[in-house]
Amino acid sequence: MMTSKINISFPDGSKKQFDRGISGGEIAKSISSGLAREALCLEVDDEVWDLSRLIEQDTSVKILKWQDVGGKEAYWHSSAHLMAEAIEALFPGTKFGIGPAIEQGFYYDIDINEHTLSPDDLAKIEEKMIELSKRDVPFIREEKSWEEAVAFYTKKKDSYKLELLDELKGKTITLYHHGNFTDLCSGPHIPSTSRIKAIKLLSVAGAYWRGSEKNKMLQRIYGITFPSQKELDEYIFRIEEAKRRDHRKLGKELELFVFHDIAPGAPFWLPKGMIIFRELEKFLREELDHNGYQEINTPILVKKDLWEQSGHWAHYRENMFLVESDETTYALKPMNCPESTYVYRNKIRSYKDLPLRYSEIGRLHRNEISGALGGMFRVRQITMDDAHIYCRPDQILSEVNSLIDLVARFYSIFGLKPIYNLSTRPDEAMGDIKLWEQAEESLKKALESKNITYNLKPKDGAFYGPKIDVLIEDAIGREWQIATIQLDFVMLPERFELEYIAEDGSRQRPVAIHRAIFGSFERFVGIITEHFAGSFPTWLSPVQAVILPITDAFNNYAQQVFHALKNAKVRVELDFRNEKVGFKIREWELKKVPYMLVVGEKEKSNHTVSIRQHKKGDIGAKPLNDFIQKIVKEISEKLLTS
Ligand SMILES: [Zn+2]
Ligand SMILES: [Zn+2]
């Protein structure tokens, strides 16, 4: 017999009883009126529902807000509906294709017959959307029979929706209404149009119906919306900043790296870029030497047998570059992992030998489709700062603990803020369930003992173990996934039959931890080039100081300054060109050199330098030795600003 009460559990583990048939909106209100104002939709088990839908049985729920991915998705998809309503009002007879939310915003594919939309039209649509959103009307879900839905769109003469309906024959159809607009849609949607406060239509582009050239070309309007004008302004600032900071543009201007068609997806590192690359490598090696790592190096070209054993041949082959030679098939390694097991198996290992931490700066090749290549962010040749740690199950916690510290230290050097995601056991997981539970517990404990807040990603782990992914937030608020700490009970330990002799003499499997900090050097250099907008901290700057004599009468003193800095291992240049100092300053400013040292009569007789610091301008004169001390400290301590 059905009781009139149901039990609802919440993400924090708490449970509450409600009347059967309560809605998500009412649940939010019962918690607080603030939450009710912010709530956009409701996660019910693994589905996202409208807040108005009634809950009929015991279940777990999560109220989704703007901050949640599911909340944003419903928000932007609802904005696409609002845009369609505005378009229908301004251009009656328009036919609609599809209008999904995308990673940043939404689009709608529309057919306005002969009319090509202009920027003026977009402004008008935007204005109309604002007007319509203020009407504060709810999005209403309605279930219809297939026949009723077909009748509706036949009357409306919308051939695209009829085509979509063709594929849904026999199923219950849902329509969503708000104001004067109705859409064929499976939802979910936000409670009301008035939640959409700030609107920007970004562009319009041609798009074939259903992506096929055989079909008619429709017009795709891209837009984005936010709950406040402030957030929209920040978004627009970010887009413009991102353009200004584009690493492909800066890489060329600062002579760091270039790309040529002759080697798609692989950079040519120029001398200045190579200085940055080498500084990163040096930093990495120093840190790892301190942290008990041993560096190894394994072959790039390996027989396919290895990849058959590792499982890459079955699951990753289309991404691998193959080489035939002497009737043998080789592959360029797409990962370092399997080969590190050959180093592990080089000797019989005892429990006392563990953990073994093997780091490798390996050259990897992955066959990314050329359409997906984009500067340093998607390359085919990847230099990976990889490590594989082999340990006993009881060592997982301490290893993960020190990895988290290491990652945090690395990112703090660059002023990057880490964000942690913990991914747990997926349904198709392999390996001992007890080991999984113990490992997940260790990862949680490690994060919690450091007071790190993290996002839990249930069932998002690899089939061979749980993981912590670390994202970073850059200077303009963009997030990048970089580091990963990945436990592995199966892929390396089982497939390559790794063993150690336990204390009781039995043979046991070690746990492998895959970890990367920079991820790929190429991508990381791309990210920090944009993060610093090309103004690298002094320790990374290809040229750290430049000396500008006021006239050639001071060339001798300039030489002295030059040699003093050289002796202190500063990367310094001398600009003897027969140009005005003002001209030289402007030029070096564009090259984003941290320090310009101007020398003339006064500097020569006082043995000083007049300092111009990048972005700060003139910071006055200093005795030469004081300046050397200052810049050497800045470099050796890897300071962000001085
Ligand atoms: Zn919809
Ligand atoms: Zn690995």
mmCIF file with all atom_site columns, C-alpha atoms in Angstrom, residues 280-354:
data_model
loop_
_atom_site.group_PDB
_atom_site.id
_atom_site.type_symbol
_atom_site.label_atom_id
_atom_site.label_alt_id
_atom_site.label_comp_id
_atom_site.label_asym_id
_atom_site.label_entity_id
_atom_site.label_seq_id
_atom_site.pdbx_PDB_ins_code
_atom_site.Cartn_x
_atom_site.Cartn_y
_atom_site.Cartn_z
_atom_site.occupancy
_atom_site.B_iso_or_equiv
_atom_site.pdbx_formal_charge
_atom_site.auth_seq_id
_atom_site.auth_comp_id
_atom_site.auth_asym_id
_atom_site.auth_atom_id
_atom_site.pdbx_PDB_model_num
ATOM 1  C CA . LEU A 1 280 ? 60.217 24.579 -16.517 1.00 0.00 ? 280 LEU A CA 1
ATOM 2  C CA . GLU A 1 281 ? 62.174 21.373 -16.981 1.00 0.00 ? 281 GLU A CA 1
ATOM 3  C CA . LYS A 1 282 ? 64.829 22.524 -14.540 1.00 0.00 ? 282 LYS A CA 1
ATOM 4  C CA . PHE A 1 283 ? 62.235 23.514 -11.942 1.00 0.00 ? 283 PHE A CA 1
ATOM 5  C CA . LEU A 1 284 ? 60.485 20.170 -12.323 1.00 0.00 ? 284 LEU A CA 1
ATOM 6  C CA . ARG A 1 285 ? 63.685 18.148 -11.988 1.00 0.00 ? 285 ARG A CA 1
ATOM 7  C CA . GLU A 1 286 ? 64.862 20.068 -8.916  1.00 0.00 ? 286 GLU A CA 1
ATOM 8  C CA . GLU A 1 287 ? 61.536 19.524 -7.167  1.00 0.00 ? 287 GLU A CA 1
ATOM 9  C CA . LEU A 1 288 ? 61.336 15.849 -8.074  1.00 0.00 ? 288 LEU A CA 1
ATOM 10 C CA . ASP A 1 289 ? 64.926 15.156 -7.008  1.00 0.00 ? 289 ASP A CA 1
ATOM 11 C CA . HIS A 1 290 ? 63.963 16.589 -3.630  1.00 0.00 ? 290 HIS A CA 1
ATOM 12 C CA . ASN A 1 291 ? 60.874 14.462 -3.435  1.00 0.00 ? 291 ASN A CA 1
ATOM 13 C CA . GLY A 1 292 ? 62.407 11.037 -3.874  1.00 0.00 ? 292 GLY A CA 1
ATOM 14 C CA . TYR A 1 293 ? 61.784 10.526 -7.571  1.00 0.00 ? 293 TYR A CA 1
ATOM 15 C CA . GLN A 1 294 ? 64.102 8.706  -9.944  1.00 0.00 ? 294 GLN A CA 1
ATOM 16 C CA . GLU A 1 295 ? 64.101 9.861  -13.549 1.00 0.00 ? 295 GLU A CA 1
ATOM 17 C CA . ILE A 1 296 ? 63.873 7.274  -16.306 1.00 0.00 ? 296 ILE A CA 1
ATOM 18 C CA . ASN A 1 297 ? 63.674 7.465  -20.074 1.00 0.00 ? 297 ASN A CA 1
ATOM 19 C CA . THR A 1 298 ? 61.973 4.853  -22.233 1.00 0.00 ? 298 THR A CA 1
ATOM 20 C CA . PRO A 1 299 ? 61.896 4.307  -26.026 1.00 0.00 ? 299 PRO A CA 1
ATOM 21 C CA . ILE A 1 300 ? 59.608 6.326  -28.285 1.00 0.00 ? 300 ILE A CA 1
ATOM 22 C CA . LEU A 1 301 ? 59.274 3.676  -30.995 1.00 0.00 ? 301 LEU A CA 1
ATOM 23 C CA . VAL A 1 302 ? 57.966 0.391  -29.583 1.00 0.00 ? 302 VAL A CA 1
ATOM 24 C CA . LYS A 1 303 ? 56.659 -2.864 -31.061 1.00 0.00 ? 303 LYS A CA 1
ATOM 25 C CA . LYS A 1 304 ? 52.920 -3.158 -31.191 1.00 0.00 ? 304 LYS A CA 1
ATOM 26 C CA . ASP A 1 305 ? 53.040 -6.203 -28.873 1.00 0.00 ? 305 ASP A CA 1
ATOM 27 C CA . LEU A 1 306 ? 53.425 -3.839 -25.926 1.00 0.00 ? 306 LEU A CA 1
ATOM 28 C CA . TRP A 1 307 ? 50.277 -1.957 -26.893 1.00 0.00 ? 307 TRP A CA 1
ATOM 29 C CA . GLU A 1 308 ? 48.380 -5.220 -27.324 1.00 0.00 ? 308 GLU A CA 1
ATOM 30 C CA . GLN A 1 309 ? 49.303 -6.188 -23.785 1.00 0.00 ? 309 GLN A CA 1
ATOM 31 C CA . SER A 1 310 ? 48.413 -2.771 -22.356 1.00 0.00 ? 310 SER A CA 1
ATOM 32 C CA . GLY A 1 311 ? 45.052 -2.667 -24.115 1.00 0.00 ? 311 GLY A CA 1
ATOM 33 C CA . HIS A 1 312 ? 45.885 0.436  -26.152 1.00 0.00 ? 312 HIS A CA 1
ATOM 34 C CA . TRP A 1 313 ? 45.860 -1.582 -29.371 1.00 0.00 ? 313 TRP A CA 1
ATOM 35 C CA . ALA A 1 314 ? 42.223 -2.526 -28.818 1.00 0.00 ? 314 ALA A CA 1
ATOM 36 C CA . HIS A 1 315 ? 40.989 0.824  -27.501 1.00 0.00 ? 315 HIS A CA 1
ATOM 37 C CA . TYR A 1 316 ? 43.349 3.563  -28.647 1.00 0.00 ? 316 TYR A CA 1
ATOM 38 C CA . ARG A 1 317 ? 44.771 2.365  -31.960 1.00 0.00 ? 317 ARG A CA 1
ATOM 39 C CA . GLU A 1 318 ? 43.149 5.054  -34.123 1.00 0.00 ? 318 GLU A CA 1
ATOM 40 C CA . ASN A 1 319 ? 45.081 7.667  -32.120 1.00 0.00 ? 319 ASN A CA 1
ATOM 41 C CA . MET A 1 320 ? 48.460 5.998  -32.589 1.00 0.00 ? 320 MET A CA 1
ATOM 42 C CA . PHE A 1 321 ? 51.044 6.610  -35.324 1.00 0.00 ? 321 PHE A CA 1
ATOM 43 C CA . LEU A 1 322 ? 52.261 3.314  -36.740 1.00 0.00 ? 322 LEU A CA 1
ATOM 44 C CA . VAL A 1 323 ? 55.558 2.561  -38.414 1.00 0.00 ? 323 VAL A CA 1
ATOM 45 C CA . GLU A 1 324 ? 56.282 -0.565 -40.490 1.00 0.00 ? 324 GLU A CA 1
ATOM 46 C CA . SER A 1 325 ? 59.869 -1.715 -40.670 1.00 0.00 ? 325 SER A CA 1
ATOM 47 C CA . ASP A 1 326 ? 61.411 -5.143 -41.357 1.00 0.00 ? 326 ASP A CA 1
ATOM 48 C CA . GLU A 1 327 ? 57.925 -6.649 -41.459 1.00 0.00 ? 327 GLU A CA 1
ATOM 49 C CA . THR A 1 328 ? 57.330 -5.569 -37.882 1.00 0.00 ? 328 THR A CA 1
ATOM 50 C CA . THR A 1 329 ? 54.706 -3.058 -36.768 1.00 0.00 ? 329 THR A CA 1
ATOM 51 C CA . TYR A 1 330 ? 55.858 -0.395 -34.359 1.00 0.00 ? 330 TYR A CA 1
ATOM 52 C CA . ALA A 1 331 ? 53.980 2.481  -32.787 1.00 0.00 ? 331 ALA A CA 1
ATOM 53 C CA . LEU A 1 332 ? 55.138 5.845  -31.517 1.00 0.00 ? 332 LEU A CA 1
ATOM 54 C CA . LYS A 1 333 ? 54.230 5.776  -27.834 1.00 0.00 ? 333 LYS A CA 1
ATOM 55 C CA . PRO A 1 334 ? 51.047 7.723  -27.019 1.00 0.00 ? 334 PRO A CA 1
ATOM 56 C CA . MET A 1 335 ? 51.695 7.251  -23.280 1.00 0.00 ? 335 MET A CA 1
ATOM 57 C CA . ASN A 1 336 ? 54.627 6.441  -21.043 1.00 0.00 ? 336 ASN A CA 1
ATOM 58 C CA . CYS A 1 337 ? 52.776 4.096  -18.706 1.00 0.00 ? 337 CYS A CA 1
ATOM 59 C CA . PRO A 1 338 ? 53.332 0.582  -20.077 1.00 0.00 ? 338 PRO A CA 1
ATOM 60 C CA . GLU A 1 339 ? 57.060 1.015  -20.592 1.00 0.00 ? 339 GLU A CA 1
ATOM 61 C CA . SER A 1 340 ? 57.628 2.087  -16.998 1.00 0.00 ? 340 SER A CA 1
ATOM 62 C CA . THR A 1 341 ? 56.653 -1.459 -15.998 1.00 0.00 ? 341 THR A CA 1
ATOM 63 C CA . TYR A 1 342 ? 59.825 -2.716 -17.737 1.00 0.00 ? 342 TYR A CA 1
ATOM 64 C CA . VAL A 1 343 ? 61.835 -0.584 -15.358 1.00 0.00 ? 343 VAL A CA 1
ATOM 65 C CA . TYR A 1 344 ? 59.861 -1.905 -12.389 1.00 0.00 ? 344 TYR A CA 1
ATOM 66 C CA . ARG A 1 345 ? 60.422 -5.504 -13.486 1.00 0.00 ? 345 ARG A CA 1
ATOM 67 C CA . ASN A 1 346 ? 64.122 -4.968 -13.969 1.00 0.00 ? 346 ASN A CA 1
ATOM 68 C CA . LYS A 1 347 ? 64.650 -6.473 -10.505 1.00 0.00 ? 347 LYS A CA 1
ATOM 69 C CA . ILE A 1 348 ? 62.738 -8.522 -7.963  1.00 0.00 ? 348 ILE A CA 1
ATOM 70 C CA . ARG A 1 349 ? 61.067 -5.998 -5.686  1.00 0.00 ? 349 ARG A CA 1
ATOM 71 C CA . SER A 1 350 ? 60.505 -6.387 -1.979  1.00 0.00 ? 350 SER A CA 1
ATOM 72 C CA . TYR A 1 351 ? 57.961 -4.544 0.167   1.00 0.00 ? 351 TYR A CA 1
ATOM 73 C CA . LYS A 1 352 ? 60.922 -2.593 1.544   1.00 0.00 ? 352 LYS A CA 1
ATOM 74 C CA . ASP A 1 353 ? 61.750 -1.184 -1.916  1.00 0.00 ? 353 ASP A CA 1
ATOM 75 C CA . LEU A 1 354 ? 58.368 0.513  -2.222  1.00 0.00 ? 354 LEU A CA 1
#
